[in-house]
PDB file of C-alpha atoms and ligand atoms in Angstrom:
ATOM      1  CA  MET A1215      13.756  63.642 -19.817  1.00  0.00           C
ATOM      2  CA  LEU A1216      13.171  66.232 -16.880  1.00  0.00           C
ATOM      3  CA  PRO A1217      15.546  69.057 -16.500  1.00  0.00           C
ATOM      4  CA  SER A1218      18.073  68.482 -13.760  1.00  0.00           C
ATOM      5  CA  ARG A1219      17.279  68.949 -10.227  1.00  0.00           C
ATOM      6  CA  GLU A1220      19.148  71.652  -8.219  1.00  0.00           C
ATOM      7  CA  MET A1221      21.233  69.998  -5.631  1.00  0.00           C
ATOM      8  CA  GLY A1222      22.147  71.728  -2.300  1.00  0.00           C
ATOM      9  CA  ALA A1223      25.663  70.401  -1.646  1.00  0.00           C
ATOM     10  CA  LYS A1224      27.173  70.238  -5.037  1.00  0.00           C
ATOM     11  CA  SER A1225      30.649  70.179  -3.649  1.00  0.00           C
ATOM     12  CA  LEU A1226      30.013  66.779  -1.849  1.00  0.00           C
ATOM     13  CA  LYS A1227      31.177  63.700  -3.721  1.00  0.00           C
ATOM     14  CA  PRO A1228      27.943  61.744  -4.493  1.00  0.00           C
ATOM     15  CA  PRO A1229      28.035  58.275  -2.639  1.00  0.00           C
ATOM     16  CA  ARG A1230      28.767  56.202  -5.831  1.00  0.00           C
ATOM     17  CA  LEU A1231      31.418  53.867  -7.296  1.00  0.00           C
ATOM     18  CA  ILE A1232      32.106  52.774 -10.841  1.00  0.00           C
ATOM     19  CA  LEU A1233      34.314  49.857 -11.624  1.00  0.00           C
ATOM     20  CA  HIS A1234      35.348  48.862 -14.799  1.00  0.00           C
ATOM     21  CA  ASN A1235      35.920  45.031 -15.719  1.00  0.00           C
ATOM     22  CA  PHE A1236      34.579  44.086 -12.260  1.00  0.00           C
ATOM     23  CA  LEU A1237      33.277  40.725 -13.987  1.00  0.00           C
ATOM     24  CA  THR A1238      35.167  38.626 -16.473  1.00  0.00           C
ATOM     25  CA  SER A1239      33.688  38.035 -19.824  1.00  0.00           C
ATOM     26  CA  GLU A1240      33.163  34.396 -19.131  1.00  0.00           C
ATOM     27  CA  GLU A1241      31.088  35.326 -15.990  1.00  0.00           C
ATOM     28  CA  CYS A1242      28.934  37.590 -18.100  1.00  0.00           C
ATOM     29  CA  LYS A1243      28.505  35.059 -20.826  1.00  0.00           C
ATOM     30  CA  GLU A1244      27.549  32.432 -18.274  1.00  0.00           C
ATOM     31  CA  LEU A1245      24.893  34.991 -16.700  1.00  0.00           C
ATOM     32  CA  GLU A1246      23.671  35.893 -20.160  1.00  0.00           C
ATOM     33  CA  PHE A1247      23.232  32.052 -21.037  1.00  0.00           C
ATOM     34  CA  ILE A1248      20.991  31.696 -17.884  1.00  0.00           C
ATOM     35  CA  HIS A1249      19.008  34.523 -18.512  1.00  0.00           C
ATOM     36  CA  LYS A1250      18.489  33.614 -22.148  1.00  0.00           C
ATOM     37  CA  SER A1251      17.334  30.113 -21.242  1.00  0.00           C
ATOM     38  CA  SER A1252      15.245  30.955 -18.071  1.00  0.00           C
ATOM     39  CA  SER A1253      13.907  34.465 -18.174  1.00  0.00           C
ATOM     40  CA  THR A1254      10.290  35.320 -17.549  1.00  0.00           C
ATOM     41  CA  VAL A1255       8.394  38.307 -18.742  1.00  0.00           C
ATOM     42  CA  GLY A1256       9.323  41.044 -16.234  1.00  0.00           C
ATOM     43  CA  TYR A1257       7.741  43.680 -14.074  1.00  0.00           C
ATOM     44  CA  ARG A1258       7.491  46.331 -16.789  1.00  0.00           C
ATOM     45  CA  PRO A1259       6.805  46.353 -20.711  1.00  0.00           C
ATOM     46  CA  ASN A1260       9.479  45.022 -22.752  1.00  0.00           C
ATOM     47  CA  VAL A1261      11.517  43.778 -19.722  1.00  0.00           C
ATOM     48  CA  PHE A1262      12.487  40.325 -18.869  1.00  0.00           C
ATOM     49  CA  SER A1263      13.736  39.034 -15.561  1.00  0.00           C
ATOM     50  CA  THR A1264      15.299  35.828 -14.072  1.00  0.00           C
ATOM     51  CA  THR A1265      15.039  35.812 -10.260  1.00  0.00           C
ATOM     52  CA  LEU A1266      16.664  33.441  -8.001  1.00  0.00           C
ATOM     53  CA  SER A1267      13.431  32.286  -6.663  1.00  0.00           C
ATOM     54  CA  HIS A1268      12.071  31.712 -10.223  1.00  0.00           C
ATOM     55  CA  LEU A1269      15.213  29.423 -10.757  1.00  0.00           C
ATOM     56  CA  ILE A1270      14.475  27.385  -7.711  1.00  0.00           C
ATOM     57  CA  ALA A1271      10.675  27.244  -8.500  1.00  0.00           C
ATOM     58  CA  THR A1272      11.436  25.800 -12.103  1.00  0.00           C
ATOM     59  CA  ASN A1273      13.911  23.046 -11.181  1.00  0.00           C
ATOM     60  CA  SER A1274      16.765  25.121 -12.146  1.00  0.00           C
ATOM     61  CA  SER A1275      18.536  25.482  -9.012  1.00  0.00           C
ATOM     62  CA  PRO A1276      21.998  24.389 -10.499  1.00  0.00           C
ATOM     63  CA  PHE A1277      21.946  27.944 -12.193  1.00  0.00           C
ATOM     64  CA  LEU A1278      22.180  29.355  -8.875  1.00  0.00           C
ATOM     65  CA  ILE A1279      25.906  28.321  -8.411  1.00  0.00           C
ATOM     66  CA  PRO A1280      27.518  31.121 -10.775  1.00  0.00           C
ATOM     67  CA  PHE A1281      25.597  33.797  -8.771  1.00  0.00           C
ATOM     68  CA  VAL A1282      27.187  32.798  -5.442  1.00  0.00           C
ATOM     69  CA  PRO A1283      30.792  34.026  -5.816  1.00  0.00           C
ATOM     70  CA  ILE A1284      29.678  37.123  -7.863  1.00  0.00           C
ATOM     71  CA  ARG A1285      27.140  38.045  -5.008  1.00  0.00           C
ATOM     72  CA  GLU A1286      29.744  37.734  -2.476  1.00  0.00           C
ATOM     73  CA  LYS A1287      32.356  39.763  -4.229  1.00  0.00           C
ATOM     74  CA  LEU A1288      29.850  42.541  -4.781  1.00  0.00           C
ATOM     75  CA  LYS A1289      28.551  42.743  -1.235  1.00  0.00           C
ATOM     76  CA  GLU A1290      31.989  42.764  -0.086  1.00  0.00           C
ATOM     77  CA  LYS A1291      32.778  45.953  -2.558  1.00  0.00           C
ATOM     78  CA  VAL A1292      29.562  47.559  -1.255  1.00  0.00           C
ATOM     79  CA  GLU A1293      30.405  46.835   2.532  1.00  0.00           C
ATOM     80  CA  ASN A1294      33.715  48.260   2.068  1.00  0.00           C
ATOM     81  CA  PHE A1295      33.171  51.326  -0.089  1.00  0.00           C
ATOM     82  CA  PHE A1296      30.225  52.508   2.299  1.00  0.00           C
ATOM     83  CA  GLY A1297      32.143  51.409   5.551  1.00  0.00           C
ATOM     84  CA  CYS A1298      29.320  49.364   6.607  1.00  0.00           C
ATOM     85  CA  GLU A1299      29.878  48.547  10.318  1.00  0.00           C
ATOM     86  CA  TYR A1300      27.388  45.506  10.140  1.00  0.00           C
ATOM     87  CA  GLU A1301      27.330  43.093   7.470  1.00  0.00           C
ATOM     88  CA  LEU A1302      24.639  43.939   4.919  1.00  0.00           C
ATOM     89  CA  CYS A1303      22.148  41.332   3.272  1.00  0.00           C
ATOM     90  CA  ILE A1304      21.229  41.159  -0.292  1.00  0.00           C
ATOM     91  CA  GLU A1305      17.633  42.010  -0.643  1.00  0.00           C
ATOM     92  CA  PHE A1306      17.218  41.082  -4.271  1.00  0.00           C
ATOM     93  CA  THR A1307      19.130  39.528  -7.037  1.00  0.00           C
ATOM     94  CA  GLY A1308      18.039  39.351 -10.625  1.00  0.00           C
ATOM     95  CA  LEU A1309      19.083  39.378 -14.183  1.00  0.00           C
ATOM     96  CA  ILE A1310      17.129  41.975 -16.021  1.00  0.00           C
ATOM     97  CA  SER A1311      16.931  42.606 -19.773  1.00  0.00           C
ATOM     98  CA  TRP A1312      15.470  45.343 -21.601  1.00  0.00           C
ATOM     99  CA  CYS A1313      14.248  45.285 -25.216  1.00  0.00           C
ATOM    100  CA  ARG A1314      13.438  48.030 -27.661  1.00  0.00           C
ATOM    101  CA  GLY A1315      10.896  50.697 -26.130  1.00  0.00           C
ATOM    102  CA  ALA A1316      12.075  50.014 -22.390  1.00  0.00           C
ATOM    103  CA  CYS A1317      13.310  52.880 -20.301  1.00  0.00           C
ATOM    104  CA  ILE A1318      12.850  54.395 -16.862  1.00  0.00           C
ATOM    105  CA  GLY A1319      12.673  58.051 -15.986  1.00  0.00           C
ATOM    106  CA  TRP A1320      14.263  59.898 -12.993  1.00  0.00           C
ATOM    107  CA  HIS A1321      13.927  57.940  -9.765  1.00  0.00           C
ATOM    108  CA  SER A1322      15.611  56.769  -6.649  1.00  0.00           C
ATOM    109  CA  ASP A1323      15.704  53.097  -5.982  1.00  0.00           C
ATOM    110  CA  ASP A1324      13.871  53.308  -2.608  1.00  0.00           C
ATOM    111  CA  ASN A1325      11.314  55.476  -4.087  1.00  0.00           C
ATOM    112  CA  ARG A1326       8.142  53.448  -2.857  1.00  0.00           C
ATOM    113  CA  PRO A1327       7.098  52.745   0.798  1.00  0.00           C
ATOM    114  CA  TYR A1328       7.771  49.135   0.244  1.00  0.00           C
ATOM    115  CA  LEU A1329      11.234  49.599  -1.129  1.00  0.00           C
ATOM    116  CA  LYS A1330      12.375  51.681   1.837  1.00  0.00           C
ATOM    117  CA  GLN A1331      14.654  48.657   3.058  1.00  0.00           C
ATOM    118  CA  ARG A1332      16.806  49.031  -0.298  1.00  0.00           C
ATOM    119  CA  HIS A1333      19.917  51.013   0.940  1.00  0.00           C
ATOM    120  CA  PHE A1334      22.499  50.292  -1.700  1.00  0.00           C
ATOM    121  CA  THR A1335      22.374  49.108  -5.294  1.00  0.00           C
ATOM    122  CA  ALA A1336      24.813  47.292  -7.660  1.00  0.00           C
ATOM    123  CA  VAL A1337      24.217  47.264 -11.521  1.00  0.00           C
ATOM    124  CA  CYS A1338      26.542  44.949 -13.134  1.00  0.00           C
ATOM    125  CA  TYR A1339      26.533  45.371 -17.081  1.00  0.00           C
ATOM    126  CA  LEU A1340      26.366  42.096 -18.832  1.00  0.00           C
ATOM    127  CA  ASN A1341      26.461  43.258 -22.376  1.00  0.00           C
ATOM    128  CA  SER A1342      27.767  46.259 -24.268  1.00  0.00           C
ATOM    129  CA  TYR A1343      26.348  49.652 -25.616  1.00  0.00           C
ATOM    130  CA  GLY A1344      26.746  49.869 -29.384  1.00  0.00           C
ATOM    131  CA  LYS A1345      27.591  46.239 -29.816  1.00  0.00           C
ATOM    132  CA  ASP A1346      24.677  44.564 -28.305  1.00  0.00           C
ATOM    133  CA  PHE A1347      22.110  47.387 -28.111  1.00  0.00           C
ATOM    134  CA  LYS A1348      21.622  50.990 -28.780  1.00  0.00           C
ATOM    135  CA  GLY A1349      20.176  53.580 -26.414  1.00  0.00           C
ATOM    136  CA  GLY A1350      20.176  52.537 -22.803  1.00  0.00           C
ATOM    137  CA  LEU A1351      22.622  55.105 -21.510  1.00  0.00           C
ATOM    138  CA  PHE A1352      22.445  55.565 -17.792  1.00  0.00           C
ATOM    139  CA  HIS A1353      22.431  58.985 -16.275  1.00  0.00           C
ATOM    140  CA  PHE A1354      22.852  60.534 -12.698  1.00  0.00           C
ATOM    141  CA  GLN A1355      20.800  63.595 -12.214  1.00  0.00           C
ATOM    142  CA  ASP A1356      23.460  65.394 -10.177  1.00  0.00           C
ATOM    143  CA  GLY A1357      27.143  64.870  -9.509  1.00  0.00           C
ATOM    144  CA  GLU A1358      29.982  63.017 -11.447  1.00  0.00           C
ATOM    145  CA  PRO A1359      29.984  60.981 -13.570  1.00  0.00           C
ATOM    146  CA  THR A1360      26.601  62.211 -15.133  1.00  0.00           C
ATOM    147  CA  THR A1361      26.470  59.561 -17.761  1.00  0.00           C
ATOM    148  CA  LEU A1362      27.419  55.748 -17.829  1.00  0.00           C
ATOM    149  CA  VAL A1363      28.014  53.872 -21.189  1.00  0.00           C
ATOM    150  CA  PRO A1364      27.006  50.262 -19.995  1.00  0.00           C
ATOM    151  CA  MET A1365      29.856  47.975 -21.029  1.00  0.00           C
ATOM    152  CA  ALA A1366      30.033  44.251 -20.341  1.00  0.00           C
ATOM    153  CA  GLY A1367      31.861  43.681 -16.928  1.00  0.00           C
ATOM    154  CA  ASP A1368      31.463  47.111 -15.461  1.00  0.00           C
ATOM    155  CA  VAL A1369      29.442  47.821 -12.261  1.00  0.00           C
ATOM    156  CA  ALA A1370      27.899  50.744 -10.803  1.00  0.00           C
ATOM    157  CA  ILE A1371      27.382  50.900  -7.077  1.00  0.00           C
ATOM    158  CA  TYR A1372      25.276  53.852  -5.377  1.00  0.00           C
ATOM    159  CA  THR A1373      23.080  54.493  -2.557  1.00  0.00           C
ATOM    160  CA  ALA A1374      19.326  53.790  -3.317  1.00  0.00           C
ATOM    161  CA  ASP A1375      18.278  57.067  -1.837  1.00  0.00           C
ATOM    162  CA  SER A1376      17.702  60.441  -3.268  1.00  0.00           C
ATOM    163  CA  CYS A1377      21.346  61.275  -3.391  1.00  0.00           C
ATOM    164  CA  ASN A1378      21.465  59.192  -6.495  1.00  0.00           C
ATOM    165  CA  ILE A1379      18.665  60.146  -8.736  1.00  0.00           C
ATOM    166  CA  HIS A1380      18.969  58.244 -11.931  1.00  0.00           C
ATOM    167  CA  ALA A1381      17.287  57.408 -15.346  1.00  0.00           C
ATOM    168  CA  VAL A1382      17.944  54.925 -18.197  1.00  0.00           C
ATOM    169  CA  ASP A1383      17.325  56.148 -21.819  1.00  0.00           C
ATOM    170  CA  GLU A1384      15.206  54.172 -24.136  1.00  0.00           C
ATOM    171  CA  ILE A1385      16.447  50.965 -25.720  1.00  0.00           C
ATOM    172  CA  ILE A1386      16.362  51.760 -29.533  1.00  0.00           C
ATOM    173  CA  GLU A1387      17.677  48.268 -30.691  1.00  0.00           C
ATOM    174  CA  GLY A1388      18.981  44.842 -29.373  1.00  0.00           C
ATOM    175  CA  GLU A1389      18.512  43.631 -25.575  1.00  0.00           C
ATOM    176  CA  ARG A1390      20.336  45.325 -22.656  1.00  0.00           C
ATOM    177  CA  LEU A1391      21.313  42.974 -20.067  1.00  0.00           C
ATOM    178  CA  THR A1392      22.349  43.548 -16.338  1.00  0.00           C
ATOM    179  CA  LEU A1393      22.823  41.766 -13.135  1.00  0.00           C
ATOM    180  CA  THR A1394      21.011  44.037 -10.413  1.00  0.00           C
ATOM    181  CA  LEU A1395      21.353  43.645  -6.780  1.00  0.00           C
ATOM    182  CA  TRP A1396      19.907  45.584  -3.860  1.00  0.00           C
ATOM    183  CA  PHE A1397      21.446  45.553  -0.331  1.00  0.00           C
ATOM    184  CA  SER A1398      19.838  46.260   2.986  1.00  0.00           C
ATOM    185  CA  ARG A1399      20.986  46.769   6.467  1.00  0.00           C
ATOM    186  CA  ASP A1400      17.758  45.140   7.753  1.00  0.00           C
ATOM    187  CA  SER A1401      18.182  41.395   7.844  1.00  0.00           C
ATOM    188  CA  ALA A1402      14.435  40.906   8.053  1.00  0.00           C
ATOM    189  CA  HIS A1403      14.659  41.426   4.182  1.00  0.00           C
ATOM    190  CA  ASP A1404      17.573  38.743   3.535  1.00  0.00           C
ATOM    191  CA  GLU A1405      16.952  37.301   0.280  1.00  0.00           C
ATOM    192  CA  ASP A1406      19.086  34.217   1.286  1.00  0.00           C
ATOM    193  CA  ALA A1407      16.789  33.205   3.967  1.00  0.00           C
ATOM    194  CA  LYS A1408      13.966  33.078   1.653  1.00  0.00           C
ATOM    195  CA  LEU A1409      15.827  31.037  -0.819  1.00  0.00           C
ATOM    196  CA  ILE A1410      17.204  28.589   1.518  1.00  0.00           C
ATOM    197  CA  SER A1411      13.758  27.997   2.627  1.00  0.00           C
ATOM    198  CA  LEU A1412      12.393  27.512  -0.889  1.00  0.00           C
ATOM    199  CA  LEU A1413      15.349  25.322  -1.679  1.00  0.00           C
ATOM    200  CA  SER A1414      14.709  23.086   1.177  1.00  0.00           C
ATOM    201  CA  LYS A1415      10.995  22.769   0.420  1.00  0.00           C
ATOM    202  CA  THR A1416      11.751  21.847  -3.259  1.00  0.00           C
ATOM    203  CA  MET A1417      14.604  19.416  -2.103  1.00  0.00           C
ATOM    204  CA  LEU A1418      12.442  17.729   0.612  1.00  0.00           C
ATOM    205  CA  HIS A1419       9.652  17.294  -2.139  1.00  0.00           C
ATOM    206  CA  CYS A1420      12.165  16.056  -4.481  1.00  0.00           C
ATOM    207  CA  SER A1421      13.684  13.341  -2.286  1.00  0.00           C
ATOM    208  CA  ILE A1422      10.226  11.885  -1.338  1.00  0.00           C
ATOM    209  CA  ASN A1423       8.378  12.268  -4.400  1.00  0.00           C
ATOM    210  CA  MET A1424      10.956  12.138  -7.194  1.00  0.00           C
ATOM    211  CA  PRO A1425      14.567  10.963  -6.264  1.00  0.00           C
ATOM    212  CA  GLU A1426      15.965  11.316  -9.567  1.00  0.00           C
ATOM    213  CA  VAL A1427      17.017  14.800 -11.024  1.00  0.00           C
ATOM    214  CA  LYS A1428      14.219  16.338 -12.788  1.00  0.00           C
ATOM    215  CA  PRO A1429      14.600  18.480 -15.903  1.00  0.00           C
ATOM    216  CA  PRO A1430      13.517  22.178 -15.632  1.00  0.00           C
ATOM    217  CA  MET A1431       9.818  22.662 -15.477  1.00  0.00           C
ATOM    218  CA  LEU A1432       7.775  25.533 -16.897  1.00  0.00           C
ATOM    219  CA  ALA A1433       6.153  28.054 -14.459  1.00  0.00           C
ATOM    220  CA  SER A1434       2.657  29.258 -15.628  1.00  0.00           C
ATOM    221  CA  ILE A1435       2.573  30.230 -19.335  1.00  0.00           C
ATOM    222  CA  ASN A1436       1.863  33.762 -18.805  1.00  0.00           C
ATOM    223  CA  MET A1437       5.320  34.200 -17.271  1.00  0.00           C
ATOM    224  CA  TYR A1438       6.660  33.553 -20.843  1.00  0.00           C
ATOM    225  CA  TRP A1439       4.320  35.481 -22.910  1.00  0.00           C
ATOM    226  CA  PHE A1440       5.719  38.520 -24.522  1.00  0.00           C
ATOM    227  CA  SER A1441       3.276  40.893 -25.999  1.00  0.00           C
ATOM    228  CA  LEU A1442       4.674  43.481 -28.499  1.00  0.00           C
ATOM    229  CA  ASP A1443       1.456  45.494 -28.608  1.00  0.00           C
ATOM    230  CA  LEU A1444       0.511  46.346 -24.842  1.00  0.00           C
ATOM    231  CA  ALA A1445      -3.291  46.979 -25.885  1.00  0.00           C
ATOM    232  CA  SER A1446      -3.569  43.666 -27.581  1.00  0.00           C
ATOM    233  CA  HIS A1447      -4.349  41.668 -24.254  1.00  0.00           C
ATOM    234  CA  GLN A1448      -1.992  38.943 -25.359  1.00  0.00           C
ATOM    235  CA  GLN A1449      -3.564  38.727 -28.706  1.00  0.00           C
ATOM    236  CA  LEU A1450      -0.294  39.653 -30.458  1.00  0.00           C
ATOM    237  CA  GLY A1451       2.929  38.293 -29.216  1.00  0.00           C
ATOM    238  CA  PHE A1452       5.068  35.290 -28.581  1.00  0.00           C
ATOM    239  CA  ASP A1453       6.362  32.983 -26.030  1.00  0.00           C
ATOM    240  CA  ILE A1454       9.818  33.935 -25.215  1.00  0.00           C
ATOM    241  CA  CYS A1455      11.266  30.470 -24.918  1.00  0.00           C
ATOM    242  CA  LEU A1456       9.906  29.648 -28.307  1.00  0.00           C
ATOM    243  CA  ALA A1457      11.243  33.018 -29.595  1.00  0.00           C
ATOM    244  CA  ARG A1458      14.657  32.188 -28.307  1.00  0.00           C
ATOM    245  CA  MET A1459      14.686  28.775 -29.785  1.00  0.00           C
ATOM    246  CA  HIS A1460      13.832  30.328 -33.291  1.00  0.00           C
ATOM    247  CA  VAL A1461      16.869  32.725 -32.623  1.00  0.00           C
ATOM    248  CA  LEU A1462      19.045  29.461 -32.153  1.00  0.00           C
ATOM    249  CA  GLY A1463      17.567  28.163 -35.526  1.00  0.00           C
ATOM    250  CA  PHE A1464      15.052  25.747 -34.029  1.00  0.00           C
ATOM    251  CA  ASP A1465      11.334  24.677 -34.760  1.00  0.00           C
ATOM    252  CA  VAL A1466       9.274  22.899 -32.292  1.00  0.00           C
ATOM    253  CA  CYS A1467       7.580  19.632 -33.116  1.00  0.00           C
ATOM    254  CA  SER A1468       5.023  18.170 -30.602  1.00  0.00           C
ATOM    255  CA  CYS A1469       5.635  14.518 -29.429  1.00  0.00           C
ATOM    256  CA  GLN A1470       1.766  13.968 -29.315  1.00  0.00           C
ATOM    257  CA  ALA A1471       0.284  16.296 -31.924  1.00  0.00           C
ATOM    258  CA  GLU A1472       1.131  15.920 -35.430  1.00  0.00           C
ATOM    259  CA  GLY A1473       3.361  18.590 -37.171  1.00  0.00           C
ATOM    260  CA  LEU A1474       5.299  21.788 -36.167  1.00  0.00           C
ATOM    261  CA  LEU A1475       4.054  23.928 -33.416  1.00  0.00           C
ATOM    262  CA  SER A1476       3.793  27.605 -33.873  1.00  0.00           C
ATOM    263  CA  ASP A1477       2.860  29.399 -30.388  1.00  0.00           C
ATOM    264  CA  SER A1478       0.280  27.152 -28.994  1.00  0.00           C
ATOM    265  CA  THR A1479       1.662  27.910 -25.495  1.00  0.00           C
ATOM    266  CA  GLU A1480      -0.217  25.076 -23.556  1.00  0.00           C
ATOM    267  CA  ILE A1481       1.537  22.566 -25.896  1.00  0.00           C
ATOM    268  CA  LEU A1482       4.928  24.155 -25.162  1.00  0.00           C
ATOM    269  CA  MET A1483       4.483  23.023 -21.517  1.00  0.00           C
ATOM    270  CA  GLU A1484       4.297  19.136 -22.971  1.00  0.00           C
ATOM    271  CA  PRO A1485       6.929  16.691 -24.276  1.00  0.00           C
ATOM    272  CA  LEU A1486       8.396  18.031 -27.589  1.00  0.00           C
ATOM    273  CA  GLN A1487      11.033  17.473 -30.089  1.00  0.00           C
ATOM    274  CA  LEU A1488      13.068  19.932 -32.174  1.00  0.00           C
ATOM    275  CA  VAL A1489      13.559  20.558 -35.721  1.00  0.00           C
ATOM    276  CA  ARG A1490      16.332  22.444 -37.583  1.00  0.00           C
ATOM    277  CA  GLY A1491      15.670  22.815 -41.131  1.00  0.00           C
ATOM    278  CA  LYS A1492      15.031  19.343 -42.281  1.00  0.00           C
ATOM    279  CA  GLU A1493      16.839  17.540 -39.225  1.00  0.00           C
ATOM    280  CA  LEU A1494      14.635  16.204 -36.451  1.00  0.00           C
ATOM    281  CA  PHE A1495      16.451  15.892 -33.170  1.00  0.00           C
ATOM    282  CA  LYS A1496      15.529  12.513 -31.931  1.00  0.00           C
ATOM    283  CA  GLN A1497      15.672  13.641 -28.107  1.00  0.00           C
ATOM    284  CA  ASP A1498      12.286  14.229 -26.242  1.00  0.00           C
ATOM    285  CA  PHE A1499      12.439  17.222 -24.135  1.00  0.00           C
ATOM    286  CA  VAL A1500       9.945  17.706 -21.196  1.00  0.00           C
ATOM    287  CA  ASN A1501       8.844  21.039 -22.342  1.00  0.00           C
ATOM    288  CA  ILE A1502      10.172  24.067 -24.248  1.00  0.00           C
ATOM    289  CA  LEU A1503      12.039  25.346 -21.090  1.00  0.00           C
ATOM    290  CA  HIS A1504      14.111  22.239 -20.977  1.00  0.00           C
ATOM    291  CA  ALA A1505      14.905  22.164 -24.755  1.00  0.00           C
ATOM    292  CA  LEU A1506      16.050  26.022 -24.480  1.00  0.00           C
ATOM    293  CA  GLN A1507      18.221  25.174 -21.382  1.00  0.00           C
ATOM    294  CA  VAL A1508      19.802  22.254 -23.123  1.00  0.00           C
ATOM    295  CA  PHE A1509      20.365  23.878 -26.586  1.00  0.00           C
ATOM    296  CA  SER A1510      21.459  27.331 -24.972  1.00  0.00           C
ATOM    297  CA  LEU A1511      24.109  25.476 -22.971  1.00  0.00           C
ATOM    298  CA  LEU A1512      25.358  23.551 -26.304  1.00  0.00           C
ATOM    299  CA  GLN A1513      25.248  26.596 -28.019  1.00  0.00           C
ATOM    300  CA  MET A1514      27.581  28.283 -25.494  1.00  0.00           C
ATOM    301  CA  LEU A1515      29.780  25.384 -25.743  1.00  0.00           C
ATOM    302  CA  ASN A1516      29.714  25.546 -29.528  1.00  0.00           C
ATOM    303  CA  ASN A1517      28.678  22.061 -29.593  1.00  0.00           C
ATOM    304  CA  ILE A1518      25.380  21.820 -31.329  1.00  0.00           C
ATOM    305  CA  ASP A1519      26.148  19.650 -34.202  1.00  0.00           C
ATOM    306  CA  GLN A1520      27.532  17.002 -32.054  1.00  0.00           C
ATOM    307  CA  TYR A1521      24.266  16.575 -30.202  1.00  0.00           C
ATOM    308  CA  SER A1522      22.921  13.376 -31.593  1.00  0.00           C
ATOM    309  CA  VAL A1523      21.155  14.513 -34.687  1.00  0.00           C
ATOM    310  CA  GLY A1524      18.398  12.215 -35.220  1.00  0.00           C
ATOM    311  CA  SER A1525      16.650  11.107 -38.488  1.00  0.00           C
ATOM    312  CA  GLN A1526      16.028  13.439 -41.487  1.00  0.00           C
ATOM    313  CA  MET A1527      12.542  14.650 -41.917  1.00  0.00           C
TER     314      MET A1527
HETATM  315  O1  AKG B1076      19.806  48.972 -15.550  1.00  0.00           O
HETATM  316  C1  AKG B1076      20.222  49.964 -15.116  1.00  0.00           C
HETATM  317  O2  AKG B1076      21.291  50.760 -15.551  1.00  0.00           O
HETATM  318  C2  AKG B1076      19.562  50.840 -14.021  1.00  0.00           C
HETATM  319  C3  AKG B1076      18.106  50.238 -13.848  1.00  0.00           C
HETATM  320  C4  AKG B1076      17.452  50.988 -12.714  1.00  0.00           C
HETATM  321  O3  AKG B1076      17.606  52.129 -12.433  1.00  0.00           O
HETATM  322  C5  AKG B1076      16.526  50.344 -11.857  1.00  0.00           C
HETATM  323  O4  AKG B1076      16.255  49.021 -12.095  1.00  0.00           O
HETATM  324  O5  AKG B1076      16.170  50.756 -11.022  1.00  0.00           O
HETATM  325 FE1  FE2 B1077      16.956  52.544 -10.565  1.00  0.00          FE
END
């Protein structure tokens, strides 16, 4: 990590606010479930993300609901703390998880010309250092507090400019999960307007072409393909939906092709059944994302064993 930069006005309190237990553990768990069943490969290596537009685009808009009160509560906090005269808009909302090897060096969140509309940041920690992951401590370059130890429910709120240069240590083990929001004073960057337009397009399309509720649909396969070796050009790696199903103890079995599937990503977009040990679950799922969402939800409810187990294989 680079040495700390000298700051002119060290006596000034840095524009930041750290709150403990801002989210309940139920809220954290609910968002974790959404992320584990819907995330795509993120914008940087070893990072997964779940954006609200992705939820809409994959027929998963019911998952927007838990975000609504949390976004409002955060916006109000940010507006009050920074004494914003006019209402802020939310520029971006996303669940972001970092796996082993991910880190970020010193930066401010508005440090690119196309990010200048970002005025304030809120990072909510959804899981905990030491319990769910190792590494991943957050540091401010100047001012107090210097280091944040991510704990589920806590939130860090700060200005996105150079008053709050920060960095995150490399993740050593596990998966570190946050809900990250950026706020803007510029209503041209209002995420809600874009989401409403996306929602109305998909709903219009649904009501004309498919009146019944449709299960989650997969986006393009490369959004789920996680490569461990960056140099491998996708030769080594795995589909993250399939990997998460494995963590839940399931294998996937094609409704069309014979036998178990390994990681043939195109087949994962087709109807499939699930196998756990010698048990075959008789439900057909439209694709792996649908299966993952159903089973993650049941796992969250501790209910998997009551889910109509079909014939023994
Ligand atoms: O996850 C964090 O603690 C902060 C991440 C960060 O700095 C960023 O995404 O810009
Ligand atoms: Fe940042």
